[in-house]
Tab-separated table of C-alpha atoms and ligand atoms in Angstrom:
chain	number	residue	atom	x	y	z
U	1	MET	CA	0.000	0.000	0.000
U	2	SER	CA	1.286	3.468	-0.773
U	3	SER	CA	0.175	6.952	-1.678
U	4	VAL	CA	2.082	8.996	-4.223
U	5	VAL	CA	1.580	12.678	-5.073
U	6	ILE	CA	2.444	14.093	-8.511
U	7	VAL	CA	3.182	17.810	-8.736
U	8	GLY	CA	4.517	20.212	-11.327
U	9	THR	CA	7.789	21.848	-10.287
U	10	GLN	CA	7.796	24.824	-12.671
U	11	TRP	CA	4.999	26.920	-14.249
U	12	GLY	CA	2.810	24.006	-15.363
U	13	ASP	CA	2.804	21.837	-18.497
U	14	GLU	CA	5.740	19.787	-17.291
U	15	GLY	CA	4.153	16.565	-18.558
U	16	LYS	CA	2.154	15.640	-15.444
U	17	GLY	CA	-0.639	14.029	-17.493
U	18	LYS	CA	1.754	11.649	-19.222
U	19	ILE	CA	3.416	10.600	-15.967
U	20	VAL	CA	0.090	10.168	-14.144
U	21	ASP	CA	-1.139	7.971	-16.993
U	22	LEU	CA	2.080	5.960	-16.806
U	23	LEU	CA	1.941	5.440	-13.033
U	24	THR	CA	-1.778	4.660	-13.123
U	25	LYS	CA	-0.800	1.175	-14.253
U	26	HIS	CA	0.567	0.639	-10.725
U	27	ALA	CA	-2.247	2.452	-8.859
U	28	ASP	CA	-5.791	1.524	-7.810
U	29	CYS	CA	-7.228	5.032	-7.313
U	30	ILE	CA	-6.301	8.295	-9.034
U	31	VAL	CA	-7.515	11.559	-7.551
U	32	ARG	CA	-7.244	15.197	-8.694
U	33	PHE	CA	-6.913	17.610	-5.773
U	34	GLN	CA	-6.946	21.211	-7.050
U	35	GLY	CA	-7.398	23.522	-10.013
U	36	GLY	CA	-10.075	23.323	-12.644
U	37	ASN	CA	-10.224	23.308	-16.407
U	38	ASN	CA	-7.376	25.794	-16.572
U	39	ALA	CA	-5.346	22.563	-16.602
U	40	GLY	CA	-4.665	20.765	-19.854
U	41	HIS	CA	-3.081	17.346	-19.447
U	42	THR	CA	-2.088	15.574	-22.638
U	43	LEU	CA	-1.399	11.876	-22.939
U	44	VAL	CA	-0.509	9.805	-25.934
U	45	VAL	CA	-1.220	6.099	-26.043
U	46	ASP	CA	-0.246	4.106	-29.134
U	47	GLY	CA	-0.137	7.323	-31.110
U	48	GLN	CA	-3.640	8.438	-30.035
U	49	GLN	CA	-3.753	11.771	-28.194
U	50	PHE	CA	-6.096	12.535	-25.272
U	51	ILE	CA	-6.377	15.915	-23.525
U	52	PHE	CA	-8.023	16.098	-20.111
U	53	HIS	CA	-8.960	19.301	-18.311
U	54	ILE	CA	-10.846	17.962	-15.296
U	55	ILE	CA	-11.047	14.183	-15.346
U	56	PRO	CA	-7.937	12.562	-13.832
U	57	SER	CA	-5.427	11.418	-16.437
U	58	GLY	CA	-5.780	7.884	-15.043
U	59	ILE	CA	-9.172	7.442	-16.716
U	60	LEU	CA	-7.787	5.495	-19.691
U	61	TYR	CA	-7.372	2.378	-17.559
U	62	GLU	CA	-10.871	0.959	-17.312
U	63	ASP	CA	-10.395	-0.959	-14.073
U	64	LYS	CA	-9.175	2.024	-11.999
U	65	ARG	CA	-11.209	4.246	-9.704
U	66	CYS	CA	-10.847	7.948	-10.586
U	67	MET	CA	-11.856	10.707	-8.208
U	68	ILE	CA	-12.204	14.486	-8.199
U	69	GLY	CA	-11.423	15.924	-4.781
U	70	ASN	CA	-13.038	18.821	-2.906
U	71	GLY	CA	-10.122	21.117	-3.844
U	72	VAL	CA	-11.007	20.962	-7.534
U	73	ILE	CA	-13.430	23.447	-9.069
U	74	ILE	CA	-15.708	22.090	-11.753
U	75	ASP	CA	-17.243	23.675	-14.818
U	76	PRO	CA	-20.133	21.218	-15.252
U	77	ALA	CA	-20.475	21.796	-19.010
U	78	VAL	CA	-16.788	21.035	-19.545
U	79	LEU	CA	-16.922	17.937	-17.355
U	80	LEU	CA	-19.952	16.606	-19.243
U	81	ASP	CA	-18.198	17.281	-22.562
U	82	GLU	CA	-15.172	15.340	-21.371
U	83	ILE	CA	-17.367	12.442	-20.284
U	84	ALA	CA	-19.165	12.493	-23.669
U	85	GLU	CA	-15.881	12.599	-25.596
U	86	LEU	CA	-14.550	9.585	-23.740
U	87	LYS	CA	-17.790	7.731	-24.439
U	88	ASP	CA	-17.387	8.514	-28.158
U	89	LYS	CA	-13.913	7.005	-27.999
U	90	GLY	CA	-15.346	3.805	-26.520
U	91	LEU	CA	-14.425	4.580	-22.912
U	92	PRO	CA	-17.691	5.107	-21.035
U	93	VAL	CA	-17.249	6.961	-17.735
U	94	THR	CA	-19.667	5.488	-15.206
U	95	PRO	CA	-20.243	6.349	-11.519
U	96	GLN	CA	-18.343	3.108	-10.792
U	97	ARG	CA	-15.260	4.628	-12.434
U	98	LEU	CA	-15.583	8.280	-11.407
U	99	LEU	CA	-16.430	9.741	-8.011
U	100	ILE	CA	-16.777	13.504	-7.454
U	101	SER	CA	-16.505	15.058	-4.009
U	102	GLU	CA	-19.775	16.639	-2.873
U	103	ASN	CA	-17.648	19.532	-1.564
U	104	ALA	CA	-16.121	20.451	-4.929
U	105	HIS	CA	-17.233	23.941	-5.973
U	106	LEU	CA	-18.846	24.745	-9.309
U	107	ILE	CA	-17.614	27.253	-11.840
U	108	MET	CA	-20.686	29.223	-12.897
U	109	GLU	CA	-21.255	31.311	-15.999
U	110	TYR	CA	-20.731	34.527	-13.991
U	111	HIS	CA	-17.277	33.354	-12.880
U	112	LYS	CA	-16.176	33.054	-16.492
U	113	GLN	CA	-17.676	36.420	-17.424
U	114	LEU	CA	-15.992	38.078	-14.454
U	115	ASP	CA	-12.628	36.439	-15.189
U	116	LEU	CA	-12.713	37.798	-18.752
U	117	ALA	CA	-13.979	41.246	-17.719
U	118	GLN	CA	-11.405	41.619	-14.918
U	119	GLU	CA	-8.560	40.531	-17.184
U	120	ALA	CA	-9.696	42.917	-19.954
U	121	ALA	CA	-9.815	45.781	-17.448
U	122	ARG	CA	-6.235	45.221	-16.238
U	123	SER	CA	-3.731	47.588	-17.761
U	124	LYS	CA	-0.574	46.523	-19.603
U	125	GLY	CA	1.923	45.027	-17.169
U	126	LYS	CA	-0.871	44.108	-14.756
U	127	LYS	CA	-2.525	41.454	-16.907
U	128	ILE	CA	-2.113	37.924	-15.552
U	129	GLY	CA	-2.885	36.137	-18.798
U	130	THR	CA	-5.487	33.884	-17.139
U	131	THR	CA	-7.041	31.045	-19.070
U	132	GLY	CA	-10.395	32.851	-18.885
U	133	ARG	CA	-12.047	29.772	-17.409
U	134	GLY	CA	-13.430	31.505	-14.300
U	135	ILE	CA	-10.826	30.026	-11.959
U	136	GLY	CA	-9.985	33.105	-9.855
U	137	PRO	CA	-13.602	34.290	-9.328
U	138	CYS	CA	-14.753	30.765	-8.415
U	139	TYR	CA	-12.058	30.325	-5.751
U	140	VAL	CA	-12.852	33.854	-4.489
U	141	ASP	CA	-16.462	32.765	-3.886
U	142	LYS	CA	-15.353	29.558	-2.205
U	143	VAL	CA	-13.150	31.411	0.265
U	144	GLY	CA	-15.813	34.127	0.595
U	145	ARG	CA	-18.274	31.403	1.708
U	146	VAL	CA	-20.804	32.056	-1.042
U	147	GLY	CA	-19.742	29.367	-3.513
U	148	ILE	CA	-22.016	26.688	-4.906
U	149	LYS	CA	-20.900	23.133	-4.257
U	150	ILE	CA	-21.710	20.227	-6.531
U	151	GLY	CA	-23.491	18.648	-3.541
U	152	ASP	CA	-25.899	21.632	-3.567
U	153	LEU	CA	-27.324	20.355	-6.863
U	154	LEU	CA	-29.193	17.741	-4.840
U	155	ASP	CA	-31.231	20.427	-3.041
U	156	LYS	CA	-33.203	22.617	-5.462
U	157	SER	CA	-34.405	25.222	-2.961
U	158	LEU	CA	-30.953	25.687	-1.368
U	159	LEU	CA	-29.466	25.982	-4.846
U	160	ALA	CA	-32.022	28.601	-5.921
U	161	ASP	CA	-31.381	30.657	-2.759
U	162	LYS	CA	-27.635	30.609	-3.179
U	163	LEU	CA	-27.849	31.359	-6.874
U	164	GLN	CA	-30.200	34.298	-6.337
U	165	ALA	CA	-27.863	35.932	-3.820
U	166	ASN	CA	-24.896	35.400	-6.091
U	167	ILE	CA	-26.487	36.579	-9.286
U	168	ASP	CA	-27.684	39.830	-7.705
U	169	GLU	CA	-24.141	40.680	-6.690
U	170	LYS	CA	-22.471	39.463	-9.889
U	171	ASN	CA	-24.932	41.283	-12.132
U	172	PHE	CA	-24.234	44.472	-10.203
U	173	LEU	CA	-20.527	44.026	-10.885
U	174	LEU	CA	-20.974	42.971	-14.499
U	175	THR	CA	-23.278	45.835	-15.423
U	176	LYS	CA	-22.160	48.697	-13.175
U	177	LYS	CA	-18.429	48.093	-13.059
U	178	PHE	CA	-17.707	46.384	-16.363
U	179	GLY	CA	-20.552	47.627	-18.555
U	180	ALA	CA	-21.483	44.064	-19.546
U	181	GLU	CA	-24.903	42.445	-19.991
U	182	PRO	CA	-26.592	40.968	-16.892
U	183	LEU	CA	-27.158	37.223	-16.650
U	184	SER	CA	-30.633	35.733	-16.304
U	185	PHE	CA	-31.336	33.961	-13.016
U	186	ASP	CA	-33.999	31.686	-14.549
U	187	LEU	CA	-31.787	30.574	-17.401
U	188	LEU	CA	-28.868	29.918	-15.108
U	189	LEU	CA	-30.976	27.933	-12.646
U	190	ASP	CA	-32.369	25.821	-15.508
U	191	HIS	CA	-28.871	25.088	-16.795
U	192	VAL	CA	-27.517	24.210	-13.408
U	193	LEU	CA	-30.451	21.933	-12.594
U	194	ALA	CA	-30.002	20.147	-15.916
U	195	TYR	CA	-26.290	19.626	-15.183
U	196	GLY	CA	-27.237	18.386	-11.733
U	197	GLU	CA	-29.492	15.702	-13.191
U	198	GLN	CA	-26.598	14.363	-15.232
U	199	LEU	CA	-23.941	14.614	-12.547
U	200	THR	CA	-25.480	13.739	-9.186
U	201	SER	CA	-24.938	9.992	-9.618
U	202	TYR	CA	-21.189	10.662	-9.570
U	203	VAL	CA	-21.255	12.688	-6.351
U	204	GLY	CA	-20.145	11.271	-2.998
U	205	ASN	CA	-17.633	11.370	-0.142
U	206	VAL	CA	-14.129	11.172	-1.614
U	207	SER	CA	-12.387	11.404	1.759
U	208	LEU	CA	-14.301	8.419	3.080
U	209	GLU	CA	-13.604	6.358	0.007
U	210	LEU	CA	-9.890	7.194	0.042
U	211	ASP	CA	-9.722	6.154	3.671
U	212	THR	CA	-11.394	2.841	2.901
U	213	ALA	CA	-9.051	2.319	-0.062
U	214	ARG	CA	-5.979	3.076	2.053
U	215	LYS	CA	-7.062	0.719	4.821
U	216	ALA	CA	-7.669	-1.977	2.212
U	217	GLY	CA	-4.048	-1.621	1.107
U	218	LYS	CA	-4.766	0.106	-2.207
U	219	HIS	CA	-2.262	2.276	-4.085
U	220	ILE	CA	-3.448	5.883	-4.396
U	221	LEU	CA	-2.111	8.414	-6.911
U	222	PHE	CA	-2.778	12.131	-6.335
U	223	GLU	CA	-2.697	14.185	-9.537
U	224	GLY	CA	-1.690	17.836	-9.232
U	225	ALA	CA	-2.419	20.517	-11.792
U	226	GLN	CA	-0.411	23.625	-12.695
U	227	GLY	CA	3.040	23.979	-11.099
U	228	THR	CA	4.814	25.147	-7.958
U	229	GLN	CA	5.590	28.637	-9.285
U	230	LEU	CA	1.851	29.096	-9.996
U	231	ASP	CA	0.923	28.326	-6.360
U	232	ILE	CA	-1.237	31.038	-4.793
U	233	ASP	CA	1.035	31.277	-1.718
U	234	HIS	CA	4.436	30.172	-2.941
U	235	GLY	CA	4.447	31.176	-6.613
U	236	THR	CA	5.280	34.384	-8.460
U	237	TYR	CA	2.246	36.235	-7.012
U	238	PRO	CA	0.124	37.813	-8.459
U	239	PHE	CA	1.079	35.995	-11.684
U	240	VAL	CA	-0.208	32.703	-10.329
U	241	THR	CA	-3.344	30.616	-10.325
U	242	SER	CA	-5.851	30.741	-7.451
U	243	SER	CA	-5.173	27.431	-5.713
U	244	ASN	CA	-2.348	25.801	-3.798
U	245	THR	CA	-0.569	23.625	-6.299
U	246	VAL	CA	1.983	22.178	-3.864
U	247	ALA	CA	1.903	18.628	-2.521
U	248	GLY	CA	0.477	19.617	0.872
U	249	ASN	CA	-2.780	20.442	-0.861
U	250	ALA	CA	-3.168	16.814	-1.935
U	251	CYS	CA	-4.347	16.318	1.661
U	252	ASN	CA	-6.574	19.432	1.962
U	253	GLY	CA	-7.939	18.974	-1.520
U	254	THR	CA	-9.163	15.422	-0.946
U	255	GLY	CA	-9.558	14.941	2.806
U	256	PHE	CA	-6.533	12.669	3.326
U	257	GLY	CA	-4.130	12.716	6.281
U	258	PRO	CA	-0.558	13.917	5.604
U	259	VAL	CA	1.100	11.043	7.470
U	260	HIS	CA	-0.272	8.652	4.874
U	261	ILE	CA	1.627	10.188	1.951
U	262	ASP	CA	4.635	8.037	1.076
U	263	ALA	CA	6.228	9.756	-1.927
U	264	VAL	CA	6.073	13.012	-3.847
U	265	ILE	CA	7.164	12.937	-7.478
U	266	GLY	CA	8.092	16.311	-8.949
U	267	ILE	CA	7.662	16.576	-12.690
U	268	LEU	CA	10.550	18.597	-14.091
U	269	LYS	CA	10.730	19.531	-17.743
U	270	ALA	CA	14.369	19.369	-18.941
U	271	TYR	CA	13.981	23.057	-19.860
U	272	THR	CA	11.351	25.594	-18.755
U	273	THR	CA	8.101	26.937	-20.198
U	274	ARG	CA	5.486	29.400	-19.051
U	275	VAL	CA	2.097	30.405	-20.509
U	276	GLY	CA	0.649	33.750	-19.556
U	277	GLU	CA	2.341	36.732	-17.969
U	278	GLY	CA	4.838	37.048	-15.126
U	279	PRO	CA	8.524	36.703	-14.316
U	280	PHE	CA	10.552	33.984	-16.017
U	281	PRO	CA	14.258	34.482	-15.273
U	282	THR	CA	15.651	31.924	-17.748
U	283	GLU	CA	13.357	32.888	-20.639
U	284	LEU	CA	15.072	32.870	-24.046
U	285	HIS	CA	14.121	35.474	-26.617
U	286	ASP	CA	16.450	34.081	-29.268
U	287	GLN	CA	16.756	31.295	-31.824
U	288	THR	CA	17.280	28.667	-29.097
U	289	GLY	CA	13.992	29.657	-27.437
U	290	GLU	CA	12.251	29.259	-30.776
U	291	GLU	CA	13.882	25.881	-31.340
U	292	LEU	CA	12.660	24.595	-27.965
U	293	GLN	CA	9.161	25.962	-28.633
U	294	LYS	CA	9.029	24.282	-32.020
U	295	LYS	CA	10.659	20.969	-31.203
U	296	GLY	CA	8.771	20.701	-27.910
U	297	GLY	CA	5.424	21.546	-29.572
U	298	GLU	CA	5.022	24.144	-26.844
U	299	PHE	CA	1.463	25.350	-27.297
U	300	GLY	CA	-0.962	25.566	-24.357
U	301	ALA	CA	-3.266	22.521	-24.252
U	302	THR	CA	-6.111	24.683	-22.854
U	303	THR	CA	-5.864	27.993	-24.684
U	304	GLY	CA	-3.585	27.148	-27.624
U	305	ARG	CA	-1.262	30.033	-26.701
U	306	LYS	CA	2.440	29.745	-27.574
U	307	ARG	CA	4.394	28.824	-24.460
U	308	ARG	CA	7.354	31.001	-23.544
U	309	CYS	CA	10.526	28.860	-23.417
U	310	GLY	CA	13.849	29.001	-21.605
U	311	TRP	CA	16.631	26.995	-19.977
U	312	LEU	CA	16.163	24.806	-16.926
U	313	ASP	CA	16.107	26.874	-13.741
U	314	GLY	CA	17.812	25.080	-10.851
U	315	VAL	CA	16.615	27.768	-8.415
U	316	VAL	CA	13.012	26.984	-9.352
U	317	ALA	CA	13.759	23.241	-9.107
U	318	ASN	CA	15.222	23.602	-5.614
U	319	ASP	CA	12.276	25.763	-4.505
U	320	ALA	CA	9.984	22.971	-5.693
U	321	VAL	CA	11.963	20.272	-3.883
U	322	ARG	CA	11.656	22.239	-0.624
U	323	LEU	CA	8.039	23.394	-0.975
U	324	ASN	CA	6.693	19.973	-1.951
U	325	GLY	CA	9.044	17.628	-0.113
U	326	ILE	CA	9.896	15.954	-3.399
U	327	THR	CA	11.268	12.427	-3.029
U	328	GLY	CA	11.796	11.641	-6.710
U	329	LEU	CA	12.009	13.562	-9.975
U	330	ALA	CA	10.401	12.701	-13.293
U	331	ILE	CA	12.498	14.498	-15.894
U	332	THR	CA	10.443	15.012	-19.037
U	333	LYS	CA	11.043	16.128	-22.617
U	334	LEU	CA	14.754	15.308	-22.522
U	335	ASP	CA	14.421	14.433	-26.228
U	336	VAL	CA	13.628	18.073	-27.022
U	337	LEU	CA	17.186	19.056	-26.044
U	338	SER	CA	18.748	16.700	-28.639
U	339	GLY	CA	20.675	18.717	-31.212
U	340	GLN	CA	21.567	21.587	-28.869
U	341	LYS	CA	25.340	22.206	-28.954
U	342	SER	CA	25.363	23.168	-25.321
U	343	ILE	CA	22.730	23.198	-22.618
U	344	LYS	CA	22.526	25.741	-19.845
U	345	MET	CA	21.164	25.366	-16.333
U	346	CYS	CA	20.622	28.310	-14.024
U	347	THR	CA	22.251	27.710	-10.634
U	348	SER	CA	21.530	31.024	-8.860
U	349	TYR	CA	20.261	34.547	-9.435
U	350	LYS	CA	22.118	37.823	-9.177
U	351	LEU	CA	20.222	40.850	-7.865
U	352	ASN	CA	21.817	44.206	-6.993
U	353	GLY	CA	25.139	42.560	-6.220
U	354	SER	CA	23.682	39.743	-4.072
U	355	THR	CA	23.404	36.094	-4.973
U	356	LEU	CA	19.989	34.462	-4.477
U	357	HIS	CA	19.257	30.743	-4.169
U	358	ALA	CA	15.463	31.013	-3.998
U	359	MET	CA	12.842	32.932	-5.989
U	360	PRO	CA	12.336	36.278	-4.223
U	361	SER	CA	8.834	36.911	-2.931
U	362	SER	CA	8.696	40.497	-4.219
U	363	ILE	CA	7.443	40.525	-7.787
U	364	ASP	CA	9.740	43.426	-8.692
U	365	LYS	CA	12.731	41.474	-7.478
U	366	ALA	CA	11.576	38.288	-9.218
U	367	THR	CA	11.294	40.296	-12.428
U	368	GLY	CA	14.714	41.891	-11.951
U	369	VAL	CA	16.912	38.868	-11.167
U	370	GLN	CA	19.701	37.869	-13.550
U	371	PRO	CA	20.179	34.112	-13.944
U	372	LEU	CA	23.696	32.735	-13.509
U	373	TYR	CA	24.322	29.669	-15.642
U	374	GLU	CA	26.537	26.657	-15.851
U	375	GLU	CA	26.947	25.120	-19.270
U	376	HIS	CA	26.829	21.468	-20.268
U	377	PRO	CA	27.803	19.846	-23.562
U	378	GLY	CA	24.791	18.774	-25.627
U	379	TRP	CA	24.278	15.659	-27.753
U	380	ASP	CA	23.253	15.147	-31.368
U	381	ALA	CA	21.483	11.798	-31.450
U	382	GLU	CA	17.710	11.609	-31.203
U	383	ILE	CA	16.833	9.695	-28.040
U	384	ASP	CA	13.104	8.974	-28.379
U	385	GLY	CA	13.891	5.328	-29.160
U	386	VAL	CA	16.016	4.830	-26.032
U	387	ARG	CA	14.460	2.598	-23.349
U	388	GLU	CA	17.454	1.984	-21.019
U	389	PHE	CA	19.178	4.724	-19.066
U	390	ASP	CA	22.592	3.290	-19.980
U	391	ASN	CA	21.801	3.689	-23.686
U	392	LEU	CA	21.348	7.475	-23.429
U	393	PRO	CA	24.213	9.583	-24.828
U	394	ALA	CA	26.884	10.205	-22.161
U	395	GLN	CA	26.116	13.954	-22.178
U	396	ALA	CA	22.406	13.309	-21.514
U	397	LYS	CA	23.265	10.998	-18.605
U	398	ASP	CA	25.668	13.612	-17.232
U	399	TYR	CA	22.958	16.302	-17.470
U	400	ILE	CA	20.540	14.130	-15.489
U	401	ARG	CA	23.204	13.264	-12.912
U	402	ARG	CA	23.929	16.990	-12.539
U	403	ILE	CA	20.233	17.765	-11.938
U	404	GLU	CA	20.127	15.022	-9.292
U	405	ASP	CA	23.275	16.362	-7.686
U	406	PHE	CA	22.061	19.981	-7.721
U	407	THR	CA	18.601	19.221	-6.313
U	408	GLY	CA	19.641	16.380	-4.026
U	409	VAL	CA	16.806	14.243	-5.425
U	410	GLU	CA	17.115	11.175	-7.620
U	411	ALA	CA	15.507	10.913	-11.040
U	412	THR	CA	13.012	8.080	-10.843
U	413	ILE	CA	11.566	8.591	-14.325
U	414	VAL	CA	13.067	9.973	-17.532
U	415	SER	CA	10.711	10.738	-20.394
U	416	VAL	CA	12.017	10.833	-23.971
U	417	GLY	CA	8.810	11.336	-25.952
U	418	PRO	CA	5.072	11.983	-25.522
U	419	ASP	CA	3.965	8.338	-25.827
U	420	ARG	CA	3.397	6.137	-22.784
U	421	GLU	CA	6.086	3.809	-24.176
U	422	GLU	CA	8.694	6.549	-24.522
U	423	THR	CA	9.693	6.418	-20.880
U	424	LEU	CA	12.463	5.071	-18.663
U	425	LEU	CA	10.932	4.036	-15.338
U	426	LEU	CA	14.063	3.852	-13.194
U	427	LYS	CA	12.264	3.311	-9.911
U	428	ASN	CA	8.572	2.646	-9.265
U	429	PRO	CA	7.457	5.193	-6.633
U	430	PHE	CA	4.784	2.779	-5.389
U	431	GLU	CA	7.553	0.423	-4.361
U	432	ALA	CA	9.750	3.087	-2.735
U	433	GLU	CA	10.616	2.855	0.951
U	434	LYS	CA	9.212	5.738	2.974
O	501	GDP	P1	0.808	18.825	-18.092
O	501	GDP	O1	-0.119	19.997	-18.060
O	501	GDP	O2	1.883	18.900	-17.077
O	501	GDP	O3	0.088	17.496	-18.069
O	501	GDP	O4	1.553	18.905	-19.491
O	501	GDP	P2	0.871	19.174	-20.924
O	501	GDP	O5	0.188	17.935	-21.322
O	501	GDP	O6	0.108	20.438	-20.928
O	501	GDP	O7	2.148	19.467	-21.794
O	501	GDP	C1	3.155	18.537	-21.979
O	501	GDP	C2	3.259	18.214	-23.480
O	501	GDP	O8	4.451	17.513	-23.727
O	501	GDP	C3	2.153	17.297	-23.978
O	501	GDP	O9	1.867	17.620	-25.316
O	501	GDP	C4	2.757	15.915	-23.885
O	501	GDP	O10	2.187	14.994	-24.812
O	501	GDP	C5	4.188	16.203	-24.234
O	501	GDP	N1	5.187	15.356	-23.581
O	501	GDP	C6	5.173	14.803	-22.341
O	501	GDP	N2	6.344	14.180	-22.094
O	501	GDP	C7	7.099	14.337	-23.204
O	501	GDP	C8	8.437	13.954	-23.558
O	501	GDP	O11	9.174	13.341	-22.789
O	501	GDP	N3	8.887	14.341	-24.787
O	501	GDP	C9	8.116	15.044	-25.668
O	501	GDP	N4	8.650	15.366	-26.838
O	501	GDP	N5	6.862	15.414	-25.370
O	501	GDP	C10	6.372	15.081	-24.153
O	502	IMO	P1	-1.492	22.489	-16.273
O	502	IMO	O1	-2.204	21.660	-15.230
O	502	IMO	C1	0.250	26.289	-17.471
O	502	IMO	C2	-1.573	29.908	-15.832
O	502	IMO	C3	-2.280	30.813	-16.818
O	502	IMO	C4	-2.054	32.166	-16.154
O	502	IMO	C5	-2.155	31.834	-14.675
O	502	IMO	C6	-3.515	32.135	-14.055
O	502	IMO	O2	-1.855	22.118	-17.663
O	502	IMO	O3	-0.028	22.497	-16.016
O	502	IMO	P2	-5.885	30.960	-14.238
O	502	IMO	O4	-6.759	30.701	-15.429
O	502	IMO	O5	-5.480	29.722	-13.501
O	502	IMO	O6	-6.437	31.991	-13.320
O	502	IMO	O7	-4.550	31.611	-14.865
O	502	IMO	O8	-1.872	30.440	-14.556
O	502	IMO	N1	-2.027	28.513	-15.837
O	502	IMO	C7	-1.346	27.505	-16.377
O	502	IMO	N2	-0.188	27.502	-17.075
O	502	IMO	N3	-0.363	25.125	-17.202
O	502	IMO	C8	-1.512	25.112	-16.484
O	502	IMO	O9	-2.098	23.966	-16.074
O	502	IMO	C9	-2.075	26.337	-16.070
O	502	IMO	N4	-3.189	26.686	-15.385
O	502	IMO	C10	-3.139	28.018	-15.238
O	502	IMO	O10	-1.704	30.744	-18.090
O	502	IMO	O11	-0.731	32.597	-16.411
O	503	MG	MG1	-0.886	21.467	-19.316
């Protein structure tokens, strides 16, 4: 029996979906614990691509139990679309395969409208570059104690009361502050009730079920979304998302006790990307940045935006190791570095004559740091066909060994291509000693 948490170590899109899918083979339950459909997790199985925004990436294995924890926020229309798409592909999602926490909050139409209106109203330099999916406004309502939980769909009069109070306030904001059209209460209530009819059979107590699974000796995999530098507390605030993305939230976001977590796997892209605005010390604005973007296919899986690209940032990696308690690294997209003459890794920042070994909390400082690099020789050969660590080019092995040495954490997985098969599983985290 063991419980393993997967988290992103950078600014998201590290390849979490692929690694979750891979490790699902060894797990019994897979549970998402935060974020919403701002996430886009891509997996490729036998050449077929799947993109999930809400449903855990473990869903492709038909005999596994997938769960959505209370920390996740759900756009019901998007969830139903995802369920329908899987059904079309011959993978019906039944309540036996998917359980949704009754405490998960719902993203409502007004959250999306407010997200877009707030972002449009921000001046240049202040824009966050949100996904426009209503994430921030929905979490605001949750913390403000006015949110609507998926469990509320079971009680029509409670739902109508809550919705009425919310829509009065949101329409005031939409019309008076942003000059937008008001939303209709009746229409919204009808939509939400219709979603409720389709979703209530999936709703239950995730915490209870995880506890039963753990006591029965099952393997549990916790799937994080986004990345450590997008964490609401620990990331490059305010250019972050609105949830805690770090491993500790696997417990809050599902109702699971921290002492039962056995391993935390940090997904680390062999270089760095970021979508949206905000500081990115190792960003490349040159030919190399373009090469990484192109070879890595670095387009956002949710919004289709081009991802900004840069060298691996060891400062960011070490922040992630500390903030998440990472016990093993999954180094992804190593194949994208093939063909680079030399590969740089940032080892510290310089700021006003001082050397920094952690991302500064002040956004001005985070924007102003200069990365200091060490340089490693690259390799020419394509490595997507490699299946044994020893068969990697010597320079690629040295690069991985250097990352392990710098972070103090061993690489347990190395990924050399998008397909499930294109992976070197060096150590199975479900078999790791605590
Ligand atoms: P996530 O949000 O962390 O799940 O990552 P995304 O799915 O948004 O982005 C990662 C992208 O890289 C996806 O298109 C994956 O199919 C792809 N990918 C994952 N691992 C590898 C790898 O090792 N090599 C290459 N070339 N692509 C990969
Ligand atoms: P996955 O799970 C990359 C970014 C957005 C924006 C900021 C805030 O696929 O790694 P939000 O809509 O959350 O309020 O936007 O966070 N962002 C992501 N970037 N991958 C993600 O998820 C992201 N989810 C949000 O681009 O900069
Ligand atoms: Mg993604």
